[in-house]
Coordinates of C-alpha atoms in Angstrom, one line a residue:
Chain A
X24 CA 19.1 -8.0 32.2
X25 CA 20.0 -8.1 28.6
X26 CA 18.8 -5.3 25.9
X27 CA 16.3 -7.8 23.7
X28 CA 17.1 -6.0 20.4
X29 CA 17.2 -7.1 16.6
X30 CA 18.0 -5.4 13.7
X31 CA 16.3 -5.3 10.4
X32 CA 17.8 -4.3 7.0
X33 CA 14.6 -2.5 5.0
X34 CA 14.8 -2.9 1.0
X35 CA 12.9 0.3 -0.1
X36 CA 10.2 -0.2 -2.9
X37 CA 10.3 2.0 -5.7
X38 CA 6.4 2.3 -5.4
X39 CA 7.2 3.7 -1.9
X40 CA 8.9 6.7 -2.9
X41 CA 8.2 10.2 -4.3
X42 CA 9.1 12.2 -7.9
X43 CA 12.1 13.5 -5.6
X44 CA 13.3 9.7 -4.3
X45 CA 11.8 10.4 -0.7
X46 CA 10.4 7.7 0.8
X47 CA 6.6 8.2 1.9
X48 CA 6.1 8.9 5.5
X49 CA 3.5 6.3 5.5
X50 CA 5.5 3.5 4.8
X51 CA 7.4 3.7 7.7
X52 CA 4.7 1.4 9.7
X53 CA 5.5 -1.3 7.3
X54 CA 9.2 -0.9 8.1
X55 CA 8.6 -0.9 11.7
X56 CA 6.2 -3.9 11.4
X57 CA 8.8 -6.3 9.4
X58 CA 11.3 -5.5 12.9
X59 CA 8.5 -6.2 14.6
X60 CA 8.0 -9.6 13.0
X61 CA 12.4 -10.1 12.9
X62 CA 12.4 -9.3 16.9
X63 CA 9.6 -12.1 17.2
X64 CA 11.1 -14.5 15.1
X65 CA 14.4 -13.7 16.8
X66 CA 13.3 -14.0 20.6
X67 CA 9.8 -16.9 20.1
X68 CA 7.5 -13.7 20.3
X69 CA 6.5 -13.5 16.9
X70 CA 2.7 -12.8 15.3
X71 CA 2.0 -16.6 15.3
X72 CA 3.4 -17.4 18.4
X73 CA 0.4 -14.9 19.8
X74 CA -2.1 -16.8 17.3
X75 CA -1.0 -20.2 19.0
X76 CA -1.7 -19.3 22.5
X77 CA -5.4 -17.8 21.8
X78 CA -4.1 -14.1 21.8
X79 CA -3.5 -11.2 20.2
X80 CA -1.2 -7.9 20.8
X81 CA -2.9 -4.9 18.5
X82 CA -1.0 -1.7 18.6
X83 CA -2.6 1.2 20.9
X84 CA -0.1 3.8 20.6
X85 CA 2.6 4.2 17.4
X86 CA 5.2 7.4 16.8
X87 CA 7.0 8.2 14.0
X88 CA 10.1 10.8 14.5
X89 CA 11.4 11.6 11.2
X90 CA 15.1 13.1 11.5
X91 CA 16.4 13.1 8.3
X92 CA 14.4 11.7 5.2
X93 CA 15.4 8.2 3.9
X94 CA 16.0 8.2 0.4
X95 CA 16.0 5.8 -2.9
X96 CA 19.2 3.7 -3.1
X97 CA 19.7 3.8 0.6
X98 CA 19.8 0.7 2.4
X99 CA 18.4 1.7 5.8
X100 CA 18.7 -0.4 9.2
X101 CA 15.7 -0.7 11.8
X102 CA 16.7 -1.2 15.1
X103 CA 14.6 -2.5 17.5
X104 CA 14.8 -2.6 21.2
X105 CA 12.0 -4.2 23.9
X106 CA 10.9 -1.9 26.8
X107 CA 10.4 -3.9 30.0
X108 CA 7.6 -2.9 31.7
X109 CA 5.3 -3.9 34.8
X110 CA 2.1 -3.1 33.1
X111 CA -0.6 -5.7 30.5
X112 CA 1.6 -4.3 27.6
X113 CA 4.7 -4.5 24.9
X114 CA 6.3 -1.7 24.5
X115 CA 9.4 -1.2 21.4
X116 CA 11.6 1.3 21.1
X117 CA 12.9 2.0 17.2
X118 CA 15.8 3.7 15.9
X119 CA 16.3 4.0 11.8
X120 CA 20.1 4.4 10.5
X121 CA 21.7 4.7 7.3
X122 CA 24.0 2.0 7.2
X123 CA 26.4 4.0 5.0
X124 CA 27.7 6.8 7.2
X125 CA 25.4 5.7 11.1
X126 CA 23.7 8.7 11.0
X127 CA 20.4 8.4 12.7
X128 CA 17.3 8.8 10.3
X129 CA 14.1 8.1 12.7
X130 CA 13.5 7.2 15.3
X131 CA 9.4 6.1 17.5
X132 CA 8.0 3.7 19.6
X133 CA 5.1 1.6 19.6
X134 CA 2.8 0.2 22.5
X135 CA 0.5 -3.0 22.8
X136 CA -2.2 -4.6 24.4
X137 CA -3.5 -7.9 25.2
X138 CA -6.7 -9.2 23.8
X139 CA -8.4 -12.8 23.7
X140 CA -9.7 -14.1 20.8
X141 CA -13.0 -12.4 21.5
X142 CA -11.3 -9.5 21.3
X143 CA -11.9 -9.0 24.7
X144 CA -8.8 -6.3 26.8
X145 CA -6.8 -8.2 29.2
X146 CA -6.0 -6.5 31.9
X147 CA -3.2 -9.0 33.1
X148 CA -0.2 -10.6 31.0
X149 CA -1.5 -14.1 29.3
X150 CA 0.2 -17.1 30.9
X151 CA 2.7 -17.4 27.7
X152 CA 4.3 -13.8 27.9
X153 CA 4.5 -14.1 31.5
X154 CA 6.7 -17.2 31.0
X155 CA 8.3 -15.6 28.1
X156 CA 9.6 -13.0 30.5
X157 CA 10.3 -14.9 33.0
X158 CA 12.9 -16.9 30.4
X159 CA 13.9 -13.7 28.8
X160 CA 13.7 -10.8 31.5
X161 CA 15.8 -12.0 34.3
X162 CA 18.6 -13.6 32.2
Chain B
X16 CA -10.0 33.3 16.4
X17 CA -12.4 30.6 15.2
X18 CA -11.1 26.7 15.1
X19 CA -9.7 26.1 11.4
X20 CA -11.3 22.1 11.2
X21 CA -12.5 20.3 8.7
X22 CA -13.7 16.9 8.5
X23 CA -13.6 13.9 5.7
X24 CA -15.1 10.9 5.4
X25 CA -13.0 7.6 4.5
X26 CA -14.2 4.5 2.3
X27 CA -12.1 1.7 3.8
X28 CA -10.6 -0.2 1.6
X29 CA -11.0 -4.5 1.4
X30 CA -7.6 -4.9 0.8
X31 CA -7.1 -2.5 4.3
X32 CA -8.9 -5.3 6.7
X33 CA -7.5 -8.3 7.5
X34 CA -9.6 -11.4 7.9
X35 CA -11.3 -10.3 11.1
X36 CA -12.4 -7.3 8.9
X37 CA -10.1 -4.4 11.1
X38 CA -8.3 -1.9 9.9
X39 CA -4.5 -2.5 9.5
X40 CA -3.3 -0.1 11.5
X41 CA -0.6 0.8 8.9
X42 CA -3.6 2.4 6.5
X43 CA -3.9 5.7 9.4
X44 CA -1.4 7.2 7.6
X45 CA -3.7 7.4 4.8
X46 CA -6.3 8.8 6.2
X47 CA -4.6 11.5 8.3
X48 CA -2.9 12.5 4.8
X49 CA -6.4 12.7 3.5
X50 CA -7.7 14.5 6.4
X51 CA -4.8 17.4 5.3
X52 CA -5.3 17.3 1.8
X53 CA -9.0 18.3 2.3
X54 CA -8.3 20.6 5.1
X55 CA -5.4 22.2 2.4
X56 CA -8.3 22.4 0.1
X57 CA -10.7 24.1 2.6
X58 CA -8.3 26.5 3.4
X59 CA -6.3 27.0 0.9
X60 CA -3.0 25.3 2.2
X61 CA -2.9 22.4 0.4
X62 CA 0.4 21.0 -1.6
X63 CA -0.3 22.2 -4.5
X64 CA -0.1 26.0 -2.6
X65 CA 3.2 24.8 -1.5
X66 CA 4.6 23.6 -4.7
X67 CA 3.5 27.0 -6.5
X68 CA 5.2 28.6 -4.0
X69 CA 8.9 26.9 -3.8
X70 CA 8.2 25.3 -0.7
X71 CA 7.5 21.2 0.9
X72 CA 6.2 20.7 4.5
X73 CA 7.7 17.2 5.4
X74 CA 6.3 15.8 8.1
X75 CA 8.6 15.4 11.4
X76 CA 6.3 13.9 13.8
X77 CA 3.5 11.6 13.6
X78 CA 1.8 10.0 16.2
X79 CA -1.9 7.4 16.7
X80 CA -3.9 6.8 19.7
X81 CA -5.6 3.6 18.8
X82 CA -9.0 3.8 21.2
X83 CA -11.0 1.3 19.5
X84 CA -10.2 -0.4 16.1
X85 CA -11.9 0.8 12.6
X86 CA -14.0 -2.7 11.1
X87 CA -14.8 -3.3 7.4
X88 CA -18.2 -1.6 6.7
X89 CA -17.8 1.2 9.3
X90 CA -18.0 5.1 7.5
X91 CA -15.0 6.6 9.7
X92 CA -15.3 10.5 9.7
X93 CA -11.8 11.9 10.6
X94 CA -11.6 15.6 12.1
X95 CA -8.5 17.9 12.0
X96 CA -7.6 20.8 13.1
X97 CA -5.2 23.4 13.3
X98 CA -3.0 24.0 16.4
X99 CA -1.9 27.5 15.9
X100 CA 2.7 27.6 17.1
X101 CA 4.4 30.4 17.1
X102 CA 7.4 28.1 15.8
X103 CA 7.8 27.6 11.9
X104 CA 5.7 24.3 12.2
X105 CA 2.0 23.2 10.9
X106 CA 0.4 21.2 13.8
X107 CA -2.5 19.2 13.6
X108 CA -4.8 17.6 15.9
X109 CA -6.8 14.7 14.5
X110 CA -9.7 12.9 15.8
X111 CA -11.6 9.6 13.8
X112 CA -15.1 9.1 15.1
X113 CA -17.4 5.9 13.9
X114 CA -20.4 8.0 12.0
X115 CA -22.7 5.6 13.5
X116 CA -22.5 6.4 17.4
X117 CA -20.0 9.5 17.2
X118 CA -17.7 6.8 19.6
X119 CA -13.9 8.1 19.1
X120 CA -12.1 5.7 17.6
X121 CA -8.1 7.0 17.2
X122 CA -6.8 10.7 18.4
X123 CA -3.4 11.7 17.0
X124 CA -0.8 14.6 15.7
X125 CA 1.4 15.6 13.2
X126 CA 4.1 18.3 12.9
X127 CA 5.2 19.7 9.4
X128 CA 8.5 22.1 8.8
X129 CA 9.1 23.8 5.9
X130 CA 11.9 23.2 3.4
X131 CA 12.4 25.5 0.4
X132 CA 12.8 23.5 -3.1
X133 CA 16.7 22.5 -2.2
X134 CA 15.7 20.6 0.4
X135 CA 17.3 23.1 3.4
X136 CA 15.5 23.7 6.2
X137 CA 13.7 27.1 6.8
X138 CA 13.8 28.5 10.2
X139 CA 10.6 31.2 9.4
X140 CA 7.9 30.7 8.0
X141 CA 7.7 31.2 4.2
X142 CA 6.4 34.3 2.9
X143 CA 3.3 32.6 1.8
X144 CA 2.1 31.2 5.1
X145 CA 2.5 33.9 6.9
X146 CA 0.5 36.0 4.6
X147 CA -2.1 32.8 4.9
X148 CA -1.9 33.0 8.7
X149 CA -2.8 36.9 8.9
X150 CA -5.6 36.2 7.3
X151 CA -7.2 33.0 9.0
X152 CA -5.6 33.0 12.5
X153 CA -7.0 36.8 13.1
X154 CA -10.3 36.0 12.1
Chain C
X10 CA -30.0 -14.4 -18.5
X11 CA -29.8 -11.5 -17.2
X12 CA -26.6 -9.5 -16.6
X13 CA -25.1 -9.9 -13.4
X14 CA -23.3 -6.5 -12.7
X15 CA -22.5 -4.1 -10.5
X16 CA -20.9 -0.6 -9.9
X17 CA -18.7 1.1 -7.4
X18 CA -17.7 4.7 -7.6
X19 CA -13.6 5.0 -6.6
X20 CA -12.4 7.5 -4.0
X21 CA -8.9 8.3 -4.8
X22 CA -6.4 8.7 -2.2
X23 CA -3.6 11.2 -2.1
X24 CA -1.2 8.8 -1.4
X25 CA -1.9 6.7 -4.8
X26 CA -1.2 9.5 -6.9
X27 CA 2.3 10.5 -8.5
X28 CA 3.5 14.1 -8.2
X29 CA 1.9 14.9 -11.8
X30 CA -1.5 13.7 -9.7
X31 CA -1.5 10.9 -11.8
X32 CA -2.6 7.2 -10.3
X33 CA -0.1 4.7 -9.9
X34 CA -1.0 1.6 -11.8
X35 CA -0.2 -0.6 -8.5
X36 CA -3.3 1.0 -7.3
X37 CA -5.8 -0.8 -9.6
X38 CA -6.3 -3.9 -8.1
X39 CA -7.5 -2.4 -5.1
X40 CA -10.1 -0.7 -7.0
X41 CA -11.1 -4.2 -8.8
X42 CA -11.1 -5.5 -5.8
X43 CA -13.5 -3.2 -4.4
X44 CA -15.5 -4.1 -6.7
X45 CA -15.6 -7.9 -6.5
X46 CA -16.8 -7.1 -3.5
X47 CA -19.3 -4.7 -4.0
X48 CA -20.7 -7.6 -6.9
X49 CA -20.7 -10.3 -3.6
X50 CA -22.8 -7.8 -1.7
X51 CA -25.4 -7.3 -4.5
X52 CA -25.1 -10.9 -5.2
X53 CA -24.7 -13.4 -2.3
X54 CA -21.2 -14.3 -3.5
X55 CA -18.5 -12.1 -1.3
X56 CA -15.7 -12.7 0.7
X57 CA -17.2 -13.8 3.8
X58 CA -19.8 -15.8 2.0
X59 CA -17.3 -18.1 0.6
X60 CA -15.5 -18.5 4.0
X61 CA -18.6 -19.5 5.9
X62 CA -19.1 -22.5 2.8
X63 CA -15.4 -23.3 3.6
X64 CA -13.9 -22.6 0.3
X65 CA -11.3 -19.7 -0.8
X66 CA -11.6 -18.4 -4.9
X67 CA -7.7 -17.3 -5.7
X68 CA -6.9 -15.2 -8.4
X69 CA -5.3 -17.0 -11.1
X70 CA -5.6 -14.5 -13.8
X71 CA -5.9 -10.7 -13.5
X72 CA -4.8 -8.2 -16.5
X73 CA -5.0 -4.1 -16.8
X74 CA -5.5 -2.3 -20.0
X75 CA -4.9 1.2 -19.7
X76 CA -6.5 3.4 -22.1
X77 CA -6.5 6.9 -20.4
X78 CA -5.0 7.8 -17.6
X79 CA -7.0 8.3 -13.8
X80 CA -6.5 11.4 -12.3
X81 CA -6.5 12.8 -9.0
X82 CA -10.1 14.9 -8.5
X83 CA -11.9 12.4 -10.9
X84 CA -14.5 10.0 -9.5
X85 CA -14.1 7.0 -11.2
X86 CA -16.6 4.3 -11.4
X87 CA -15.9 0.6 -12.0
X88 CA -18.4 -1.8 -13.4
X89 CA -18.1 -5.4 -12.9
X90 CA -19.8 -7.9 -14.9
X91 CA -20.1 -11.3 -14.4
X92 CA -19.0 -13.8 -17.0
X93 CA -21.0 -17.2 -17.0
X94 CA -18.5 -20.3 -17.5
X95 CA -19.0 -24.3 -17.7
X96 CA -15.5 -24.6 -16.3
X97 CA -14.8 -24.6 -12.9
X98 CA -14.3 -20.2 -12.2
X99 CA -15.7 -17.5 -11.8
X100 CA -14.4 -14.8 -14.3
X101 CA -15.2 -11.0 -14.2
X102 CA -14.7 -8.7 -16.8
X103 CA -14.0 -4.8 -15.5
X104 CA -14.7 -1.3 -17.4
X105 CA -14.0 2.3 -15.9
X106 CA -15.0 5.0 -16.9
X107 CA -14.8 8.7 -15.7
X108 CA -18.4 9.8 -14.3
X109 CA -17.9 13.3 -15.3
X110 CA -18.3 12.4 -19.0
X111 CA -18.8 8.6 -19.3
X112 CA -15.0 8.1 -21.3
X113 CA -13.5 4.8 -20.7
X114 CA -10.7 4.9 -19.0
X115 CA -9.8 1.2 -18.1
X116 CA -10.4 -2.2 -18.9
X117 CA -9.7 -5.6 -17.6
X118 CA -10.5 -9.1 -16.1
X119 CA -9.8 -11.8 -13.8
X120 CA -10.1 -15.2 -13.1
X121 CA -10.5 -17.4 -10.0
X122 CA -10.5 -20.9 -9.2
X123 CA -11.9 -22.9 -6.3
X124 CA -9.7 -24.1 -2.9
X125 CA -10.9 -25.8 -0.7
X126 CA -9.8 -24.9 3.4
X127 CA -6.8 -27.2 3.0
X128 CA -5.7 -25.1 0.0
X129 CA -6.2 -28.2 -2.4
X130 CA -7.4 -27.2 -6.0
X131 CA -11.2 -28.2 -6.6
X132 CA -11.8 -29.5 -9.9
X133 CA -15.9 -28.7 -9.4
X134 CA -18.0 -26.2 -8.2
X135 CA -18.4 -26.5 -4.5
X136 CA -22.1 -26.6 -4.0
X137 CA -22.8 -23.3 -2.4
X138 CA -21.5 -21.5 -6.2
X139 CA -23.5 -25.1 -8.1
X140 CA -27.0 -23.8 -5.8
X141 CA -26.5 -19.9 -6.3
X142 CA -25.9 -20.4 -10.4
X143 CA -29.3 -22.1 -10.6
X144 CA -30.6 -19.3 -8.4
X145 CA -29.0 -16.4 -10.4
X146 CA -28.0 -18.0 -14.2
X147 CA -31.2 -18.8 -15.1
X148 CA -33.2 -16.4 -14.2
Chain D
X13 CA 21.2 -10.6 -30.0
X14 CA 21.8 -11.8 -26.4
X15 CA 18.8 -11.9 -24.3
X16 CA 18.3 -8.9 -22.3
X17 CA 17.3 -9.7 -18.7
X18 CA 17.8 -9.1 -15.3
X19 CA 17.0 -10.5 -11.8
X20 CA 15.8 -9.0 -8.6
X21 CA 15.0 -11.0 -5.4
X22 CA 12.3 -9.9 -3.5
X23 CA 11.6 -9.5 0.4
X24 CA 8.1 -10.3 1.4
X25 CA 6.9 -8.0 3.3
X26 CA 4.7 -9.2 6.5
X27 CA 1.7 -6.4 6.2
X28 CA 1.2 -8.0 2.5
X29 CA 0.3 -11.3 3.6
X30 CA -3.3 -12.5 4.8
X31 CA -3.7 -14.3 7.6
X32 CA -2.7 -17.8 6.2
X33 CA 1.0 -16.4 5.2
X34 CA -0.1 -15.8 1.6
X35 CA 0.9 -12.5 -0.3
X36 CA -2.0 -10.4 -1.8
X37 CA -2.4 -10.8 -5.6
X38 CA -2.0 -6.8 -5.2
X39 CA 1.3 -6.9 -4.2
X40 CA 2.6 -8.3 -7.9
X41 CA 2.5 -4.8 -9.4
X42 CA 5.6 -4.0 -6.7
X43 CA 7.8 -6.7 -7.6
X44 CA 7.2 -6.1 -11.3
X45 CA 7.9 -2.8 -10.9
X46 CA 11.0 -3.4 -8.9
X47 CA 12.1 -5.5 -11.4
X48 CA 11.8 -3.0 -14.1
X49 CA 14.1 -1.0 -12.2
X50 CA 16.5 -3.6 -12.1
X51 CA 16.7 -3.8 -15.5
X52 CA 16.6 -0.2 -16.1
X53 CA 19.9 0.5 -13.8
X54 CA 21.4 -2.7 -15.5
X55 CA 20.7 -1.4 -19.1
X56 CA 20.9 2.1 -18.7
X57 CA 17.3 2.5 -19.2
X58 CA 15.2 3.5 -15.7
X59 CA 13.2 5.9 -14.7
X60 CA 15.3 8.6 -14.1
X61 CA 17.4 7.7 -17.6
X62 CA 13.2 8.4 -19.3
X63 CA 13.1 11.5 -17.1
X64 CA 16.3 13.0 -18.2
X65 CA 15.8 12.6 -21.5
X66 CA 12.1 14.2 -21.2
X67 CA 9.8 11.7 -22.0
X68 CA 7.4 9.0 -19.9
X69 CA 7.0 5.6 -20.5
X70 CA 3.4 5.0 -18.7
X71 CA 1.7 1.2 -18.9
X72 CA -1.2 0.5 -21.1
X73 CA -0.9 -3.4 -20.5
X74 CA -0.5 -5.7 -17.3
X75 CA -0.6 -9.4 -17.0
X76 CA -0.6 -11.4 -13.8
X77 CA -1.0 -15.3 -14.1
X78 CA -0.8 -16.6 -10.5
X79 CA 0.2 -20.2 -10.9
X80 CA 1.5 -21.0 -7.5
X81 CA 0.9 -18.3 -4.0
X82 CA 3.7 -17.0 -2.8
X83 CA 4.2 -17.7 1.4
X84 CA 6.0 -15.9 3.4
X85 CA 9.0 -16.5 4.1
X86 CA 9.7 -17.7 1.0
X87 CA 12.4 -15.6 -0.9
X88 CA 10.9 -15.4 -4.5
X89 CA 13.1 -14.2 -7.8
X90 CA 11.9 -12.3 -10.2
X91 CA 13.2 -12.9 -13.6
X92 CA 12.9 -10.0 -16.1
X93 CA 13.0 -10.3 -20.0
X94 CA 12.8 -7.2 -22.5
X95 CA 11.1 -8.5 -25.6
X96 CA 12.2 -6.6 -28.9
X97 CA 9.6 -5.1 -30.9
X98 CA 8.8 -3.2 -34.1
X99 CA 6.2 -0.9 -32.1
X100 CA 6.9 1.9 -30.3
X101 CA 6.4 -0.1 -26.8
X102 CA 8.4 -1.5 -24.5
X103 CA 7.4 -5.4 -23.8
X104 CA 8.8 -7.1 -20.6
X105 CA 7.8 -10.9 -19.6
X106 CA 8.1 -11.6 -16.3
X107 CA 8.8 -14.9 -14.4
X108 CA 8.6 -15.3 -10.4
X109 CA 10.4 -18.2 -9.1
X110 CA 11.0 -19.8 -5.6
X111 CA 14.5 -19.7 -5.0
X112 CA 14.4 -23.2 -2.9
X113 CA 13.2 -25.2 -5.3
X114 CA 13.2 -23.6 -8.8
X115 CA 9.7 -24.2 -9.0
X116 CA 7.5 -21.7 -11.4
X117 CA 5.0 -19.0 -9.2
X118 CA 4.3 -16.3 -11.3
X119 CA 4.3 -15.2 -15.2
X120 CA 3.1 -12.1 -16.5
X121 CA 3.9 -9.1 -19.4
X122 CA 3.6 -5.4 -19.1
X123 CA 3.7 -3.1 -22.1
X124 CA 4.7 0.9 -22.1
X125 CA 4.2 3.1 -24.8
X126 CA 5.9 6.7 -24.5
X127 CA 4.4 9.8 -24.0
X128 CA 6.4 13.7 -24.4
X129 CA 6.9 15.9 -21.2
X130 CA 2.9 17.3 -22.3
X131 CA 1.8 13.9 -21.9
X132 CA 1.6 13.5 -25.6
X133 CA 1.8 9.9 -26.9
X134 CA 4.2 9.4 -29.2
X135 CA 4.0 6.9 -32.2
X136 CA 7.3 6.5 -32.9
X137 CA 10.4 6.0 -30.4
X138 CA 12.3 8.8 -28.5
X139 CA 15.6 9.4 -30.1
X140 CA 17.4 8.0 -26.6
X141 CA 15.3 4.8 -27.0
X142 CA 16.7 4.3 -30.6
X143 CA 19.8 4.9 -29.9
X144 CA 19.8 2.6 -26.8
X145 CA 18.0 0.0 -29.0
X146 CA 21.2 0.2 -31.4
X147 CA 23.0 -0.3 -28.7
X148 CA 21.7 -3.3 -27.1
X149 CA 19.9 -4.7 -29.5
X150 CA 22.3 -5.2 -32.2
X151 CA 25.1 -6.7 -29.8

């Protein structure tokens, strides 16, 4: 099988850093949300791909690993990579670079379930991920 | 030694729901940093302490156990503790609870290190924390 | 006519503050916001009131006047006052002021017009606002 | 005098739109801000050029007239003009565009006034802001 992985270029706000030009440990989610979305987009995965087949995926586990901080003026690259897995879930693996010099700035993972739009736990895969990794898993 | 804890209510925010009224899961952060600042206050460890005395506490690690989301209207109370390390880290353990039913709704952690005011690493503990932990960890 | 107002204390977040502990001005609309929404509590006229009558009210206008600056610690308090119109809006003019000795630390007001669920433009009231001005404007 | 102005494109970020793919009227403040920087690094006159030369430039004045939403996916401009004044302010007009079709989103103002290191307002201009306004001004 193919690593299902995308990459993501993040522009940092102004508004999201500190006096010192840090960027704010909480707007890391946002970054890993917008791969997120650029791994849907990129594989038919996306948020309203879920919304069209009567689902949705919310996040039940999310880790941040902050290596090195990422700073004003940097342009840093969010590399995302899908987890196969045999249980009801999605599982992402993220890695943060500076695209200047590769080093490796962060790094986490993020886990989700399935729910109906009753908001209801699935315990099984909906039909349209299982076909999703049937097309995508075992090429 | 007794358990260093301290609790804080949140106001969720409108602009924090989306239209099913839950919690983006992006606003934790929020909380969490909340939680500290009020445990900082309680205590006497809070970032202005630091700043006064030449040192930041970054965070390294940062992790959420979404249980059961957080809906508009809800009065979240978020607990957080302090996991005493022998290693130059601040560890906390955090716990949000729905006020209503005292139902858990998200556990999760977070790791600090200290950095002195250029930004380099410090491998002990900074003169002021230890004097702080002398006092409240042998309580 | 009475005046159609309401209030809604402000708890600042850490994260909205600067490193002087001052709040960034991005911050603000949240805080009108909560507001608006408080009003369509006290009134019959929030959010989720407009979405069961099938109609959205998007900004069109919102401005900020800053006369003193909100700092971290305060408790602000935002009054929102309704602002009856012939035209086709609903307008809301905004004051905070500091509770600890009733200064007036902001001012501003905003504007919405009426969409209906195909995010067309409606010229005239839909008849859930038409039915709660009669209650509420001329009493 | 040529007209000072500066353009910054912005990337919508996916946790600031609602449901329907619209951004949140709350996210403006960002891209206005962004754009001031912008300008600033292209006229020598950003935040870090006001903290240098020890002295603030906080708002007192925001505008936001919302005349089309912005979707995502859309990749709006923002077009930034410095408007020259007698007062001791700093006026910027602001114009979102969508880049596809030219068409007219946003328009709003912001003015600054300048404060000392004490947080002082001052009532005429730093002596870095005249000189800059000879400068760029007179070209």
């Amino acid at each position: 099988m193919q690593e299902l992985k995308a990459t993501k270029e993040i522009e940092i706000r102004f508004s999201e850093v500190d006096s010192m030009g840090v960027v704010w440990h909480g707007s890391y989610p946002l970054y890993f949300e917008d791969a997120r979305e650029e791994w849907g987009r990129k594989f038919g995965f996306g948020y309203m791909d879920m919304v069209e087949h009567d689902f949705y995926a919310p996040l039940v586990d999310l880790e941040f690993h902050y290596k090195r901080p990422i700073i004003y003026g940097m342009r840093p690259r969010v590399e995302i990579t899908y987890r196969p897995t045999e249980a009801a879930k999605i599982i992402y693996d993220y890695e943060i670079y500076d695209t200047r010099d590769e080093s490796l700035l962060t790094t986490g993972h993020s886990v989700q379930v399935f729910m109906d739009k009753a908001y209801k736990l699935l315990w099984e895969n909906p039909p349209f991920f299982e076909q999703w990794k049937k097309k995508w898993e075992q090429e």
